[in-house]
Short mmCIF file of C-alpha atoms in Angstrom, two decimals:
data_model
loop_
_atom_site.label_atom_id
_atom_site.label_comp_id
_atom_site.label_asym_id
_atom_site.label_seq_id
_atom_site.Cartn_x
_atom_site.Cartn_y
_atom_site.Cartn_z
CA MET A 80 -4.70 -15.11 33.24
CA LEU A 81 -3.48 -18.31 32.71
CA SER A 82 -2.03 -18.65 28.83
CA VAL A 83 1.10 -16.95 28.53
CA THR A 84 -0.35 -14.73 25.13
CA LYS A 85 -2.77 -13.40 27.68
CA PHE A 86 0.20 -11.80 29.70
CA TRP A 87 1.45 -10.45 26.37
CA VAL A 88 -1.70 -8.94 25.20
CA TRP A 89 -2.25 -7.44 28.75
CA LEU A 90 1.09 -5.49 28.73
CA SER A 91 0.71 -4.34 25.28
CA THR A 92 -2.87 -2.76 26.19
CA VAL A 93 -2.12 -0.98 29.62
CA CYS A 94 1.06 0.80 28.29
CA THR A 95 2.10 2.62 25.39
CA PRO A 96 4.79 0.70 23.27
CA GLU A 97 7.69 2.17 24.95
CA ALA A 98 6.52 2.01 28.42
CA ALA A 99 5.54 -2.02 28.11
CA TRP A 100 9.48 -2.29 26.94
CA ARG A 101 10.38 -0.69 30.20
CA VAL A 102 8.42 -2.70 32.19
CA TYR A 103 9.17 -5.90 30.29
CA ARG A 104 13.09 -4.76 30.83
CA HIS A 105 12.46 -4.47 33.95
CA PHE A 106 10.80 -7.55 34.91
CA GLY A 107 12.28 -9.87 32.42
CA SER A 108 8.78 -11.21 31.61
CA PRO A 109 4.57 -9.94 31.15
CA GLU A 110 3.97 -12.96 33.81
CA THR A 111 6.35 -11.45 36.53
CA ALA A 112 5.28 -7.70 35.83
CA TYR A 113 1.53 -9.04 35.93
CA PHE A 114 1.85 -10.22 39.38
CA ALA A 115 4.26 -7.27 40.96
CA ASP A 116 3.29 -4.79 43.34
CA ALA A 117 2.95 -1.08 43.08
CA ALA A 118 6.50 -0.61 44.62
CA GLU A 119 7.95 -2.56 42.22
CA TYR A 120 6.26 -0.77 39.69
CA ARG A 121 7.44 2.45 41.03
CA ALA A 122 10.91 1.21 40.61
CA VAL A 123 10.39 0.58 36.83
CA GLU A 124 12.41 3.79 35.25
CA GLY A 125 10.30 6.30 33.28
CA LEU A 126 6.67 5.15 33.84
CA SER A 127 4.31 7.84 34.89
CA ALA A 128 1.81 7.70 37.93
CA ARG A 129 -0.91 7.11 35.59
CA GLN A 130 0.51 4.04 33.88
CA ILE A 131 1.57 2.79 37.01
CA ALA A 132 -2.20 3.22 37.87
CA ARG A 133 -3.19 0.81 34.93
CA LEU A 134 -0.67 -1.70 35.74
CA GLU A 135 -2.08 -2.15 38.68
CA ASP A 136 -5.71 -2.13 38.29
CA ARG A 137 -6.09 -6.03 37.09
CA SER A 138 -9.59 -6.22 37.47
CA ALA A 139 -10.39 -4.08 34.74
CA ALA A 140 -7.29 -5.02 32.43
CA SER A 141 -8.35 -8.93 32.66
CA ARG A 142 -11.58 -7.93 31.65
CA GLN A 143 -10.12 -6.23 28.62
CA VAL A 144 -7.88 -8.99 27.37
CA GLU A 145 -10.72 -11.63 27.87
CA ARG A 146 -12.83 -9.46 25.66
CA ILE A 147 -10.08 -9.08 23.42
CA LEU A 148 -9.44 -12.98 22.99
CA ALA A 149 -12.92 -13.66 22.73
CA ASP A 150 -13.08 -11.12 19.76
CA CYS A 151 -9.98 -12.31 17.99
CA ASP A 152 -11.90 -15.98 18.38
CA ARG A 153 -15.23 -14.52 17.01
CA LEU A 154 -13.66 -12.97 14.03
CA GLY A 155 -11.16 -15.82 13.34
CA ALA A 156 -8.00 -13.54 14.13
CA HIS A 157 -4.81 -14.77 14.97
CA ILE A 158 -2.77 -13.42 17.60
CA SER A 159 1.28 -13.44 17.49
CA THR A 160 3.37 -12.24 20.48
CA TRP A 161 7.18 -11.41 20.88
CA GLN A 162 7.54 -15.01 22.05
CA ASP A 163 6.22 -17.17 19.45
CA ALA A 164 7.79 -18.27 16.21
CA ASP A 165 5.62 -17.16 13.67
CA TYR A 166 6.48 -13.72 14.93
CA PRO A 167 8.02 -11.62 11.98
CA GLU A 168 11.68 -12.27 12.57
CA ARG A 169 12.23 -8.98 10.76
CA LEU A 170 10.44 -6.83 13.11
CA ARG A 171 12.70 -8.15 16.08
CA ASN A 172 15.33 -5.38 15.28
CA ILE A 173 13.28 -2.27 15.09
CA TYR A 174 13.74 0.36 17.61
CA THR A 175 10.23 -0.58 19.21
CA PRO A 176 8.72 -3.71 17.69
CA PRO A 177 5.10 -3.98 18.56
CA MET A 178 4.91 -7.25 21.55
CA VAL A 179 1.44 -8.48 19.98
CA LEU A 180 0.52 -8.76 15.90
CA TYR A 181 -3.11 -9.32 15.14
CA PHE A 182 -3.80 -11.13 11.84
CA LEU A 183 -7.29 -11.56 9.93
CA GLY A 184 -7.18 -13.47 6.66
CA ARG A 185 -4.63 -15.57 5.19
CA PRO A 186 -1.81 -16.85 6.76
CA LEU A 187 1.41 -15.33 5.16
CA ARG A 188 5.09 -16.16 6.25
CA LEU A 189 6.30 -12.76 6.16
CA GLU A 190 10.14 -13.89 6.33
CA GLU A 191 9.86 -16.09 3.34
CA GLU A 192 8.07 -12.86 1.46
CA CYS A 193 10.14 -10.05 -0.52
CA ALA A 194 7.78 -7.78 1.19
CA ILE A 195 7.79 -4.48 -0.17
CA ALA A 196 6.26 -1.12 1.59
CA MET A 197 4.15 0.98 -0.33
CA ALA A 198 3.06 4.33 0.88
CA GLY A 199 1.32 7.23 -0.74
CA SER A 200 -0.59 10.63 -0.42
CA ARG A 201 -4.09 10.03 0.18
CA ARG A 202 -4.75 12.98 -1.83
CA CYS A 203 -2.87 11.90 -4.51
CA SER A 204 -2.96 12.96 -8.22
CA ALA A 205 -4.53 10.77 -10.86
CA TYR A 206 -0.96 10.02 -12.26
CA GLY A 207 -0.13 8.86 -8.57
CA ARG A 208 -3.10 6.80 -7.98
CA SER A 209 -2.47 4.97 -11.66
CA MET A 210 1.30 4.51 -10.65
CA ALA A 211 0.37 2.67 -7.34
CA GLU A 212 -1.97 0.50 -8.96
CA LYS A 213 0.41 -0.24 -11.78
CA PHE A 214 3.32 -1.01 -9.33
CA ALA A 215 1.53 -2.88 -6.87
CA ARG A 216 -0.11 -5.13 -9.68
CA ASP A 217 3.61 -5.51 -11.54
CA LEU A 218 5.02 -6.33 -8.21
CA THR A 219 2.34 -9.06 -7.33
CA ARG A 220 2.66 -10.76 -10.50
CA ARG A 221 6.56 -10.98 -10.01
CA GLY A 222 6.02 -12.33 -6.68
CA ALA A 223 6.80 -9.87 -4.63
CA LEU A 224 4.42 -9.44 -1.48
CA VAL A 225 2.91 -5.58 -1.18
CA VAL A 226 2.32 -4.32 2.09
CA THR A 227 0.66 -1.09 2.61
CA GLY A 228 -2.25 0.34 4.23
CA MET A 229 -5.79 1.14 4.05
CA ALA A 230 -6.12 4.81 3.57
CA PRO A 231 -7.95 6.30 0.37
CA GLY A 232 -5.61 7.22 -2.27
CA CYS A 233 -2.22 5.45 -3.07
CA ASP A 234 -2.78 2.80 -0.16
CA GLU A 235 -6.17 1.89 -1.94
CA ALA A 236 -4.73 2.05 -5.31
CA ALA A 237 -1.89 -0.09 -4.23
CA LEU A 238 -4.19 -2.72 -2.53
CA ILE A 239 -6.60 -3.11 -5.98
CA GLY A 240 -3.43 -3.71 -8.14
CA ALA A 241 -2.34 -6.41 -5.95
CA MET A 242 -5.75 -8.03 -5.65
CA ARG A 243 -6.21 -7.45 -9.78
CA ALA A 244 -3.21 -9.38 -10.05
CA GLY A 245 -4.34 -12.36 -8.10
CA GLY A 246 -2.70 -11.06 -4.51
CA PRO A 247 -1.81 -12.23 -2.05
CA VAL A 248 -1.75 -8.52 -0.47
CA ALA A 249 -1.04 -7.37 2.97
CA ALA A 250 -2.65 -4.05 4.96
CA LEU A 251 -1.24 -2.92 7.87
CA LEU A 252 -3.78 -0.79 9.60
CA PRO A 253 -3.57 2.04 12.80
CA GLY A 254 -6.81 0.56 14.19
CA GLY A 255 -8.27 -3.07 14.98
CA VAL A 256 -8.52 -5.42 11.83
CA ASP A 257 -12.40 -5.27 12.25
CA VAL A 258 -12.47 -1.64 12.08
CA PRO A 259 -12.40 -0.21 8.03
CA PHE A 260 -10.55 2.96 7.93
CA GLU A 261 -13.79 4.57 6.52
CA ASN A 262 -17.21 3.13 7.83
CA ASN A 263 -19.03 2.60 4.77
CA ALA A 264 -20.07 -0.34 2.68
CA TYR A 265 -17.27 0.35 0.47
CA TYR A 266 -14.42 0.02 2.58
CA ARG A 267 -16.06 -2.82 4.61
CA GLN A 268 -16.07 -4.57 1.23
CA LEU A 269 -12.60 -3.80 0.80
CA TYR A 270 -11.28 -5.09 4.25
CA ARG A 271 -13.30 -8.21 3.46
CA ASP A 272 -11.89 -8.41 -0.26
CA VAL A 273 -8.42 -7.98 1.37
CA ALA A 274 -8.96 -10.50 4.05
CA SER A 275 -9.71 -13.19 1.61
CA LEU A 276 -6.90 -12.53 -0.64
CA GLY A 277 -4.27 -11.96 2.04
CA THR A 278 -4.02 -10.51 5.15
CA LEU A 279 -5.05 -7.51 7.57
CA ILE A 280 -2.45 -6.87 10.14
CA SER A 281 -2.34 -4.60 13.49
CA THR A 282 -0.57 -4.10 16.58
CA TYR A 283 -3.68 -3.12 18.21
CA PRO A 284 -6.57 -5.33 19.33
CA PRO A 285 -9.95 -5.71 17.61
CA GLY A 286 -12.61 -2.61 17.93
CA THR A 287 -9.76 0.01 18.22
CA ASP A 288 -10.72 2.94 16.09
CA ASN A 289 -8.31 4.36 13.50
CA ASP A 290 -6.75 7.08 15.40
CA HIS A 291 -4.00 9.41 13.61
CA ALA A 292 -1.95 9.12 16.60
CA HIS A 293 -1.65 5.63 15.72
CA PHE A 294 0.71 6.14 12.87
CA ARG A 295 3.25 7.23 14.54
CA PHE A 296 3.99 3.63 15.91
CA ARG A 297 2.34 2.02 12.66
CA ASN A 298 4.70 3.32 10.34
CA PRO A 299 8.07 1.70 11.94
CA VAL A 300 6.50 -1.38 11.74
CA LEU A 301 5.31 -0.88 8.06
CA THR A 302 9.02 -0.64 6.86
CA GLY A 303 10.19 -3.05 9.51
CA LEU A 304 8.24 -5.99 8.02
CA CYS A 305 9.65 -5.22 4.49
CA VAL A 306 13.14 -5.66 2.74
CA ALA A 307 12.29 -2.30 0.87
CA THR A 308 10.13 0.73 0.89
CA PHE A 309 8.70 2.35 -2.26
CA CYS A 310 6.96 5.96 -1.60
CA ILE A 311 4.87 6.66 -4.46
CA GLU A 312 3.95 10.10 -4.25
CA ALA A 313 3.54 12.87 -1.72
CA PRO A 314 3.26 16.46 -1.19
CA ALA A 315 5.87 18.58 0.96
CA ARG A 316 4.20 18.14 4.17
CA SER A 317 3.16 14.25 4.42
CA GLY A 318 3.17 11.16 6.48
CA VAL A 319 5.03 9.49 3.97
CA LEU A 320 7.97 11.22 4.23
CA GLN A 321 8.15 9.93 8.16
CA VAL A 322 7.37 6.46 6.46
CA ALA A 323 10.81 7.23 3.97
CA SER A 324 12.34 8.41 7.35
CA CYS A 325 11.58 5.39 9.33
CA ALA A 326 12.94 2.99 6.71
CA GLN A 327 16.20 4.53 6.61
CA GLU A 328 16.73 4.50 10.24
CA GLN A 329 16.06 0.55 10.02
CA GLN A 330 18.49 0.41 6.97
CA ARG A 331 15.96 -0.12 4.41
CA THR A 332 16.31 1.40 1.03
CA VAL A 333 13.82 4.04 -0.20
CA TYR A 334 12.33 4.15 -3.61
CA THR A 335 10.43 6.46 -5.63
CA ILE A 336 9.34 7.41 -9.36
CA PRO A 337 10.19 10.75 -10.91
CA ALA A 338 7.35 12.90 -11.18
CA ASN A 339 6.34 16.46 -12.60
CA LEU A 340 8.66 19.20 -11.01
CA THR A 341 5.40 21.47 -11.28
CA SER A 342 3.34 19.13 -9.36
CA ALA A 343 2.59 19.86 -5.48
CA SER A 344 1.41 16.41 -4.90
CA ALA A 345 4.77 14.83 -5.29
CA ALA A 346 6.97 17.66 -4.00
CA GLY A 347 7.40 15.62 -1.34
CA THR A 348 8.67 12.35 -3.28
CA ASN A 349 10.65 14.58 -5.49
CA ALA A 350 12.62 15.82 -2.76
CA LEU A 351 13.39 12.17 -1.58
CA LEU A 352 14.89 11.94 -4.80
CA CYS A 353 16.76 15.18 -5.02
CA GLY A 354 18.22 14.70 -1.26
CA GLY A 355 19.44 11.36 -2.28
CA THR A 356 17.41 9.79 0.25
CA ALA A 357 15.31 7.77 -2.53
CA LEU A 358 16.62 5.77 -5.33
CA PRO A 359 14.35 6.40 -8.58
CA VAL A 360 12.91 3.67 -10.51
CA LEU A 361 10.91 3.34 -13.66
CA SER A 362 9.14 -0.19 -13.40
CA ALA A 363 8.67 -2.58 -10.79
CA GLU A 364 11.70 -4.81 -12.21
CA ASP A 365 14.16 -1.94 -11.47
CA LEU A 366 13.03 -2.18 -7.83
CA LEU A 367 13.14 -5.90 -7.55
CA LEU A 368 16.61 -6.31 -9.15
CA PRO A 369 18.82 -6.37 -6.34
CA TYR A 370 16.74 -8.71 -4.10
CA ARG A 371 16.07 -11.65 -6.77
CA GLU A 372 19.25 -13.67 -5.19
CA ARG A 373 17.99 -13.41 -1.97
CA TYR A 374 14.31 -14.58 -2.68
CA ALA A 375 14.16 -17.66 -5.15
CA ARG A 376 10.28 -17.60 -4.62
CA LEU A 377 10.21 -14.18 -7.00
CA ASN A 378 8.98 -14.90 -10.28
CA PRO A 379 11.09 -14.69 -13.63
CA ALA A 380 12.11 -11.48 -14.68
CA PRO A 381 9.72 -11.04 -18.12
CA ALA A 382 11.71 -11.32 -21.48
CA ALA A 383 12.12 -8.41 -23.01
CA ALA A 384 9.93 -7.65 -25.87
CA PRO A 385 12.06 -7.55 -29.10
CA GLY A 386 12.63 -4.10 -30.44
CA PRO A 387 12.09 -3.28 -34.32
CA LYS A 388 14.91 -3.89 -36.66
CA ALA A 389 17.49 -1.57 -37.14
CA PRO A 390 17.41 -0.19 -40.79
CA PRO A 391 20.06 -1.28 -42.88
CA PRO A 392 23.20 0.91 -42.69
CA LYS A 393 23.22 3.27 -45.77
CA ALA A 394 26.12 3.17 -48.32
CA ALA A 395 29.08 5.26 -47.53
CA ALA A 396 29.65 8.54 -49.12
CA ALA A 397 32.79 8.76 -51.04
CA ARG A 398 34.10 11.94 -49.07
CA PRO A 399 32.79 11.34 -45.53
CA GLU A 400 31.65 14.51 -43.96
CA LYS A 401 33.97 15.68 -41.35
CA ARG A 402 32.95 16.04 -37.87
CA ALA A 403 32.81 19.33 -36.38
CA PRO A 404 35.45 19.88 -33.65
CA HIS A 405 33.77 20.81 -29.63
CA PRO A 406 32.02 22.79 -29.39
CA ALA A 407 29.47 21.56 -32.06
CA PRO A 408 27.97 24.52 -34.05
CA GLU A 409 24.26 25.60 -33.45
CA ALA A 410 22.24 23.22 -35.38
CA LYS A 411 20.28 24.43 -37.95
CA LYS A 412 16.67 24.85 -37.18
CA SER A 413 14.15 22.09 -39.58
CA PRO A 414 11.48 24.47 -41.07
CA ALA A 415 8.39 23.72 -39.47
CA PRO A 416 6.23 20.91 -40.92
CA ARG A 417 3.34 21.82 -43.14
CA VAL A 418 0.02 21.05 -41.46
CA GLU A 419 -2.57 19.61 -43.81
CA THR A 420 -5.93 19.57 -42.33
CA PRO A 421 -8.05 16.63 -42.97
CA PRO A 422 -11.64 16.60 -44.55
CA ALA A 423 -14.48 16.24 -41.58
CA ALA A 424 -14.86 12.55 -41.43
CA GLU A 425 -17.59 10.26 -39.94
CA LYS A 426 -16.46 9.14 -36.21
CA LYS A 427 -15.65 5.63 -36.46
CA VAL A 428 -17.29 3.16 -33.91
CA GLY A 429 -14.91 1.77 -31.45
CA SER A 430 -12.05 2.25 -33.36
CA GLY A 431 -9.46 3.69 -31.22
CA GLU A 432 -8.64 4.95 -27.21
CA ASN A 433 -10.28 8.35 -27.96
CA SER A 434 -13.54 7.00 -29.79
CA ASP A 435 -16.50 9.08 -29.09
CA TYR A 436 -18.89 6.31 -29.83
CA ILE A 437 -18.25 2.69 -28.99
CA ASP A 438 -20.41 -0.57 -30.07
CA LEU A 439 -19.45 -2.91 -27.17
CA ARG A 440 -20.81 -5.75 -29.34
CA LYS A 441 -18.13 -5.32 -31.76
CA ASN A 442 -15.40 -4.14 -29.38
CA ARG A 443 -16.05 -6.56 -26.39
CA SER A 444 -12.35 -8.17 -26.60
CA ASN A 445 -11.45 -4.60 -25.64
CA PHE A 446 -12.54 -4.02 -22.56
CA THR A 447 -13.22 -6.44 -19.61
CA ASP A 448 -17.05 -7.35 -18.11
CA ASP A 449 -16.09 -4.72 -15.42
CA GLU A 450 -15.24 -2.13 -17.73
CA GLN A 451 -18.06 -2.27 -19.72
CA ALA A 452 -20.80 -2.27 -16.84
CA VAL A 453 -19.04 1.09 -15.70
CA LEU A 454 -19.05 2.68 -18.99
CA LEU A 455 -22.59 1.35 -19.27
CA ALA A 456 -23.37 2.84 -15.75
CA LEU A 457 -21.82 6.37 -16.38
CA GLN A 458 -24.03 7.04 -19.42
CA SER A 459 -26.58 8.35 -17.16
CA GLY A 460 -24.30 10.99 -15.75
CA GLU A 461 -21.30 11.35 -13.35
CA LYS A 462 -21.03 9.12 -10.70
CA SER A 463 -19.07 7.85 -7.48
CA ALA A 464 -17.39 4.78 -7.29
CA GLU A 465 -19.94 4.01 -4.27
CA GLU A 466 -22.95 4.59 -6.52
CA LEU A 467 -20.98 2.46 -9.27
CA THR A 468 -20.57 -0.22 -7.24
CA ALA A 469 -23.82 -0.35 -6.21
CA GLU A 470 -25.41 -0.08 -10.19
CA THR A 471 -23.05 -2.22 -11.52
CA GLY A 472 -23.38 -5.28 -8.54
CA ALA A 473 -19.88 -5.96 -8.99
CA PRO A 474 -17.16 -6.24 -6.15
CA SER A 475 -16.04 -2.43 -5.01
CA PRO A 476 -12.34 -3.76 -5.73
CA ARG A 477 -13.17 -4.68 -8.98
CA VAL A 478 -14.88 -1.59 -10.00
CA LEU A 479 -12.15 0.65 -9.00
CA ALA A 480 -9.31 -1.49 -10.86
CA ALA A 481 -12.17 -0.98 -13.98
CA LEU A 482 -12.14 2.87 -13.15
CA THR A 483 -8.54 3.11 -12.90
CA LEU A 484 -7.93 1.35 -16.11
CA LEU A 485 -10.40 3.20 -17.96
CA THR A 486 -8.89 6.79 -16.79
CA LEU A 487 -5.66 5.49 -18.10
CA ARG A 488 -7.03 4.89 -21.48
CA GLY A 489 -8.90 8.30 -21.78
CA TYR A 490 -12.75 6.77 -21.51
CA VAL A 491 -13.35 8.04 -17.99
CA GLU A 492 -12.44 11.11 -16.27
CA GLU A 493 -12.02 11.54 -12.43
CA LEU A 494 -13.64 14.75 -11.23
CA SER A 495 -13.18 16.30 -7.75
CA GLY A 496 -14.68 14.66 -4.67
CA GLY A 497 -14.15 11.30 -6.27
CA ARG A 498 -16.70 11.31 -8.82
CA PHE A 499 -16.48 9.98 -12.62
CA LYS A 500 -17.68 10.80 -16.07
CA THR A 501 -17.44 9.43 -19.41
CA GLY A 502 -17.12 11.15 -22.60
CA VAL A 503 -18.23 8.45 -24.98
CA ARG A 504 -21.48 7.09 -26.02
CA VAL A 505 -21.52 2.93 -25.82
CA LYS A 506 -24.50 0.64 -26.81
#
């Protein structure tokens, strides 16, 4: 145990975060704590007998630290401790900051970024998934840094949206930076893609499993890294509401988007709006507007599209009609419009978003290569995202991005169980 980093890693792994800080405050440094004896450990307020035993077992702890450092060296992961200059300054002010952070991927100066935490349900609706992808894409294009998790659903869609915009993006994990949230080929590829365009972050050393209990400590770190928190969609009982609570405690503004009042998947985020916990936004620009003066690195707001020209005013009547006093009389009901049934027509090829038949050779400009590949693959029947990734040969994030956009445009339908089908024929 020679380097100072090793002492920080040791203390962060032998104790829970709360207990580690009690030890640190008592001894003043991890080095002093490492060389203390049992009597000194017993003098630390609030330590259990099990925690004291782990602090005393230096032999086992030293082997564990050496393994962690070897794993980081093998992976190319960077360790940032509380005393290091590159430790995120925003985290220093939260209630229980992590003593050690592990980074894998591109180095990011989080303090210089307008970092926005994005959180949403794993079992999100198609609307929630599409909004997560859209907002993450638009935030990234405007120069903000999206920080989210790696769980299925809204987190995953946010990562895809940010990567579709060219990144960077950051994912905060409840396990090691080398342990996919779900151990399959799709998630292993997703981890690699995030690391290539941004960074994977964890408060746990490599090799640590993704444990649900870790979210209690991960959530305040997620909000603490960021200037604001955006809750996309969550049911009435959801960890997303805990994320919002953490942001409030840290005096970070919470945002969300309105959703259908009858949607159970958005009952929690609708309650955040109703209770005044979250502010409503309708676009990425709404969210970024309060931070533009503080972060010069944000891209200029896009110019508003020119609207239609107003019709010329009508000539004034000779005797203008008088306005009725309040309350206004009940408006007359307009007669129901006459609906004429058009004669049956032959279906056109690729003529619009709802065409039943598309000639990709004539409409290539309307679809990306990935979208074309996905539509062709779905001609033989419904498939999962993993099956489409294998069949098209495209990277999994690009396949998911294509599926998201095709679903929004009505060409693809998402079924239960994470499967997709198309109602159009292509050639």
